[in-house]
mmCIF file of C-alpha atoms in Angstrom:
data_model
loop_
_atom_site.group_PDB
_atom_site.id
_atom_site.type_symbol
_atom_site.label_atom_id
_atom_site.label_comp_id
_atom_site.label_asym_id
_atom_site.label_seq_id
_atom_site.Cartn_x
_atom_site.Cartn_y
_atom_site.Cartn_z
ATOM 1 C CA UNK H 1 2.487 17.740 -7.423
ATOM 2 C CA UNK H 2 4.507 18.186 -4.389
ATOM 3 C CA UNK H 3 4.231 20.773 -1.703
ATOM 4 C CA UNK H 4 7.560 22.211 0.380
ATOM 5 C CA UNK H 5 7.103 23.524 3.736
ATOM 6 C CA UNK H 6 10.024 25.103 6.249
ATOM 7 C CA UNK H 7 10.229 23.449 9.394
ATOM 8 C CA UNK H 8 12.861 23.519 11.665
ATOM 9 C CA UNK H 9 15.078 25.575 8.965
ATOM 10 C CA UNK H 10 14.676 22.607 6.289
ATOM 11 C CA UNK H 11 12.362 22.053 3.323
ATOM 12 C CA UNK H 12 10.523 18.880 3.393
ATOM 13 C CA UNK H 13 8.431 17.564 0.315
ATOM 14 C CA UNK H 14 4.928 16.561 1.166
ATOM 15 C CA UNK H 15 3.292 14.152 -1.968
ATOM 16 C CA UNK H 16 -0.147 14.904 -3.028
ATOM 17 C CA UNK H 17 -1.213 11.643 -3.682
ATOM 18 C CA UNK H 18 1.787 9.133 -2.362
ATOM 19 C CA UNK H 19 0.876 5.463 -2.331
ATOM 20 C CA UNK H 20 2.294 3.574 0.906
ATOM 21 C CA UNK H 21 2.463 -0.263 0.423
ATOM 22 C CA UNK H 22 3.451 -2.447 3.102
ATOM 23 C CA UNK H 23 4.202 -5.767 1.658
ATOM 24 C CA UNK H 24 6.081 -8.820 3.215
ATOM 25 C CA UNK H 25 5.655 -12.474 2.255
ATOM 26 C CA UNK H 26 5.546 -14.067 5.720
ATOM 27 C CA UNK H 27 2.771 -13.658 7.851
ATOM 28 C CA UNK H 28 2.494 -12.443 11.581
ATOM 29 C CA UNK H 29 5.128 -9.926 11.631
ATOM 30 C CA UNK H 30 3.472 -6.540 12.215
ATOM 31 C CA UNK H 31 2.584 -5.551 8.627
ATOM 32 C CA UNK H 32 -0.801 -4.038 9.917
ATOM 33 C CA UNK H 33 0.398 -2.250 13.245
ATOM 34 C CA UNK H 34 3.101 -0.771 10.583
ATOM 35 C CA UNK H 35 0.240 0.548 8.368
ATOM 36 C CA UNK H 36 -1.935 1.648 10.928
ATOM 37 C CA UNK H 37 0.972 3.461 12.634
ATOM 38 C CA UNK H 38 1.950 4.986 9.135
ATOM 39 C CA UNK H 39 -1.557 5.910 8.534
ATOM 40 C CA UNK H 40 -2.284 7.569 11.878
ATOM 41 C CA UNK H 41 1.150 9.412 11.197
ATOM 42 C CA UNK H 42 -0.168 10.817 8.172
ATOM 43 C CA UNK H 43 -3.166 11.780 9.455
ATOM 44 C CA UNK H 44 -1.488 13.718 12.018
ATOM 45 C CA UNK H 45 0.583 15.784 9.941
ATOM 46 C CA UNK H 46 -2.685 16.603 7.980
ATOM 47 C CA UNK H 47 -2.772 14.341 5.501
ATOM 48 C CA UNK H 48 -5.995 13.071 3.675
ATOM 49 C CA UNK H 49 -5.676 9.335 4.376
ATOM 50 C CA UNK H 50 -7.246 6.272 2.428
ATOM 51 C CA UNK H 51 -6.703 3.144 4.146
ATOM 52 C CA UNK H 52 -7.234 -0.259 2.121
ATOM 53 C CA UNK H 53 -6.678 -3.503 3.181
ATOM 54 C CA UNK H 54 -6.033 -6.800 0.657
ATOM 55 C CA UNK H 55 -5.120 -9.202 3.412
ATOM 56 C CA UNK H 56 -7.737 -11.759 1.950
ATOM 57 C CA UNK H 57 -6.997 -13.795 5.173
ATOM 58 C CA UNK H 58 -6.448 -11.689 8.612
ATOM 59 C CA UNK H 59 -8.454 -8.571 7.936
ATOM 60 C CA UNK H 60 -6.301 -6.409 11.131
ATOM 61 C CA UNK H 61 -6.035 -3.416 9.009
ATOM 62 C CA UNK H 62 -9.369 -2.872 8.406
ATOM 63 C CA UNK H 63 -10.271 -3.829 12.279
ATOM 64 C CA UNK H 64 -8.950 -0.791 13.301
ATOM 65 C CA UNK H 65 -11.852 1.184 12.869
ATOM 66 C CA UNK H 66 -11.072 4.731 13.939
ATOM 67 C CA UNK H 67 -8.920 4.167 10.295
ATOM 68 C CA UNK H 68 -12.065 3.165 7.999
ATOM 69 C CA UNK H 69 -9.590 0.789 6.208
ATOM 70 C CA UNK H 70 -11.834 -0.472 2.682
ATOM 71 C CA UNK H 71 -11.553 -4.025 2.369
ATOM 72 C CA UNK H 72 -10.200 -5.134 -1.187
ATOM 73 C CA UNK H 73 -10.172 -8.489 -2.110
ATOM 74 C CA UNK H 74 -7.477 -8.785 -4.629
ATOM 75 C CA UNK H 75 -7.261 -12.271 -5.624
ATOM 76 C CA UNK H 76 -9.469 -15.209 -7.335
ATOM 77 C CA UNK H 77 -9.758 -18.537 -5.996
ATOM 78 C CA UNK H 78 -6.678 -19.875 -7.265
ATOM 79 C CA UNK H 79 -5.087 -17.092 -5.627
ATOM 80 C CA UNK H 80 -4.239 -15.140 -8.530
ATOM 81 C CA UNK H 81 -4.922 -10.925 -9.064
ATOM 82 C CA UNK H 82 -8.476 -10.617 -9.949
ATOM 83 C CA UNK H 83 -7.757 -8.219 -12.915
ATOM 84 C CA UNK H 84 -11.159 -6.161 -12.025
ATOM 85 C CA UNK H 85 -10.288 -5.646 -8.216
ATOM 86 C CA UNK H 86 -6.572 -4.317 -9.369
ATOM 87 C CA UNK H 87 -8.090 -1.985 -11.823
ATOM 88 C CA UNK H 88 -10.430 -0.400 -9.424
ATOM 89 C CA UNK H 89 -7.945 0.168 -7.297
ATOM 90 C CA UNK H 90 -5.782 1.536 -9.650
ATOM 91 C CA UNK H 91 -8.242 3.952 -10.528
ATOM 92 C CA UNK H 92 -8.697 5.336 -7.121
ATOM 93 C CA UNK H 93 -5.008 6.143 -7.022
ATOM 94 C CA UNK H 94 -5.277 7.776 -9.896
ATOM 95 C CA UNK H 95 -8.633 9.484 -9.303
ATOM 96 C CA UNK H 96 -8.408 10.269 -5.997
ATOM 97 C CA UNK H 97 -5.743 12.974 -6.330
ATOM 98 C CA UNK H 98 -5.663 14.665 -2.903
ATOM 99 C CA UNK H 99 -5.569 11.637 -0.937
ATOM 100 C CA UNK H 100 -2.686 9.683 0.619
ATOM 101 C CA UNK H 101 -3.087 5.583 0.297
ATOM 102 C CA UNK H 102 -2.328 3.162 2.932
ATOM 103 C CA UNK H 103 -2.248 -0.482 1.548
ATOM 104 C CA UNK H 104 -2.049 -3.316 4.082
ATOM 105 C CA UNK H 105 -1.431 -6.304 1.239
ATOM 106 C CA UNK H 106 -1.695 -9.978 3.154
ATOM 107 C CA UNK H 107 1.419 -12.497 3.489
ATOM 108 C CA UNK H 108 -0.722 -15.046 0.797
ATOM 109 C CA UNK H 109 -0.833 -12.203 -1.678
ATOM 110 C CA UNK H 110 2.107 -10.617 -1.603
ATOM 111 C CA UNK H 111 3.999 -12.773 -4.551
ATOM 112 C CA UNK H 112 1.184 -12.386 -6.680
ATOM 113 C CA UNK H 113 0.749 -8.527 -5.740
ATOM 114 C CA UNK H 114 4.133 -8.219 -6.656
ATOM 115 C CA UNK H 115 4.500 -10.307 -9.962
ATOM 116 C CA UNK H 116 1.246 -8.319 -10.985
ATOM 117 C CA UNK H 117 2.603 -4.970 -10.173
ATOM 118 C CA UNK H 118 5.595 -5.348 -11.947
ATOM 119 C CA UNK H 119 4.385 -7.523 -15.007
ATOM 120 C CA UNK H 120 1.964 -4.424 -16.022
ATOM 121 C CA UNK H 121 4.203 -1.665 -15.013
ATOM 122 C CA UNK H 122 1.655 -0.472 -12.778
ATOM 123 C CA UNK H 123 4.576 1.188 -10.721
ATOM 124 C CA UNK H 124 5.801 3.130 -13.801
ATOM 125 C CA UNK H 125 2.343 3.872 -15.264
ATOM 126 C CA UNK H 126 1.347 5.423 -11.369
ATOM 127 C CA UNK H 127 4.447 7.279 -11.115
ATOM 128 C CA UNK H 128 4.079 8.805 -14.718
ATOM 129 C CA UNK H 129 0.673 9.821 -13.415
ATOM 130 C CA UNK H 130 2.310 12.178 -10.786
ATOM 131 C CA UNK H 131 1.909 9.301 -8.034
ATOM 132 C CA UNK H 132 4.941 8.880 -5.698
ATOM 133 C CA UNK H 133 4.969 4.770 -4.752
ATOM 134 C CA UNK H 134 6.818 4.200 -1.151
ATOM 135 C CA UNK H 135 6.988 -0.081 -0.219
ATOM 136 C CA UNK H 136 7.448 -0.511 3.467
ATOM 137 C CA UNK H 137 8.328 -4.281 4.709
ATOM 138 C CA UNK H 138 9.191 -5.397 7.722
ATOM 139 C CA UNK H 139 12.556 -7.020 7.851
ATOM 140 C CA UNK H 140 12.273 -10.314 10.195
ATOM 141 C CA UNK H 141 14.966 -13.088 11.414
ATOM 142 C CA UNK H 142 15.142 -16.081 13.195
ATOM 143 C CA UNK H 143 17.011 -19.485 13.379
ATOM 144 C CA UNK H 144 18.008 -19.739 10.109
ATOM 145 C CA UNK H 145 19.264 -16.270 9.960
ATOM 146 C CA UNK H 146 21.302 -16.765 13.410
ATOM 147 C CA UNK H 147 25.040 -16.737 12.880
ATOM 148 C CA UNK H 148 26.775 -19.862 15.218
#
């Protein structure tokens, strides 16, 4: 269920519930400062905030610790979604109906996140559920994006 408010003479639509993933498949380019910004953010505008991070490699999310980011490992050890670690966190988006998610997912997950996501229709099933799903990525370049 969504909530309108007035400010500044326009209605905005607040989610109860939203999920925020930030997902990228290379590593090192500010996928946790984007999260932690985003979830600090949130918090300010009064926002009930759940931070998780699945980076099963560079923990940064869940360093910041005025956030209280959960780690979640999401993989096995042939780096494949450990169907037991998706389904509890499934379940807190779904149980956990007041709260606003933050997801930090790691570069070495992020295919298999992905694949996972989409393969069960988890994004359908959450937003059937009343769960609004927002990705966030960080767009990056370099030498082989350079024009001569």
């Amino acid at each position: 269920m969504a909530k309108a408010t007035i400010a500044n003479g326009t209605i905005e639509t607040e989610p109860v519930g939203a999920i925020h993933l930030t997902l990228q498949g290379k590593g090192g380019v500010g996928k946790s400062l984007v999260a932690s910004i985003l979830a600090q953010y949130l918090r300010d505008k009064g926002r009930e905030v759940r931070c998780i991070d699945t980076d099963p490699v560079n923990r940064t999310f869940a360093q910041y610790g005025a956030l209280g980011a959960d780690r979640l490992n999401l993989r096995d050890e042939h780096n494949r979604i450990e169907q037991r670690a998706f389904d509890s966190l499934m379940e807190r988006f779904l149980t956990e109906e007041n709260a606003t998610f933050v997801v930090d997912n790691g570069a070495s997950t992020f295919l298999p996140l992905w694949h996972y996501l989409l393969e069960n229709s988890a994004l359908d099933y959450l937003r059937r559920n009343g769960r609004r799903v927002y990705v966030h990525t960080v767009i990056t370049g370099g030498q082989h994006c350079s024009t001569p």
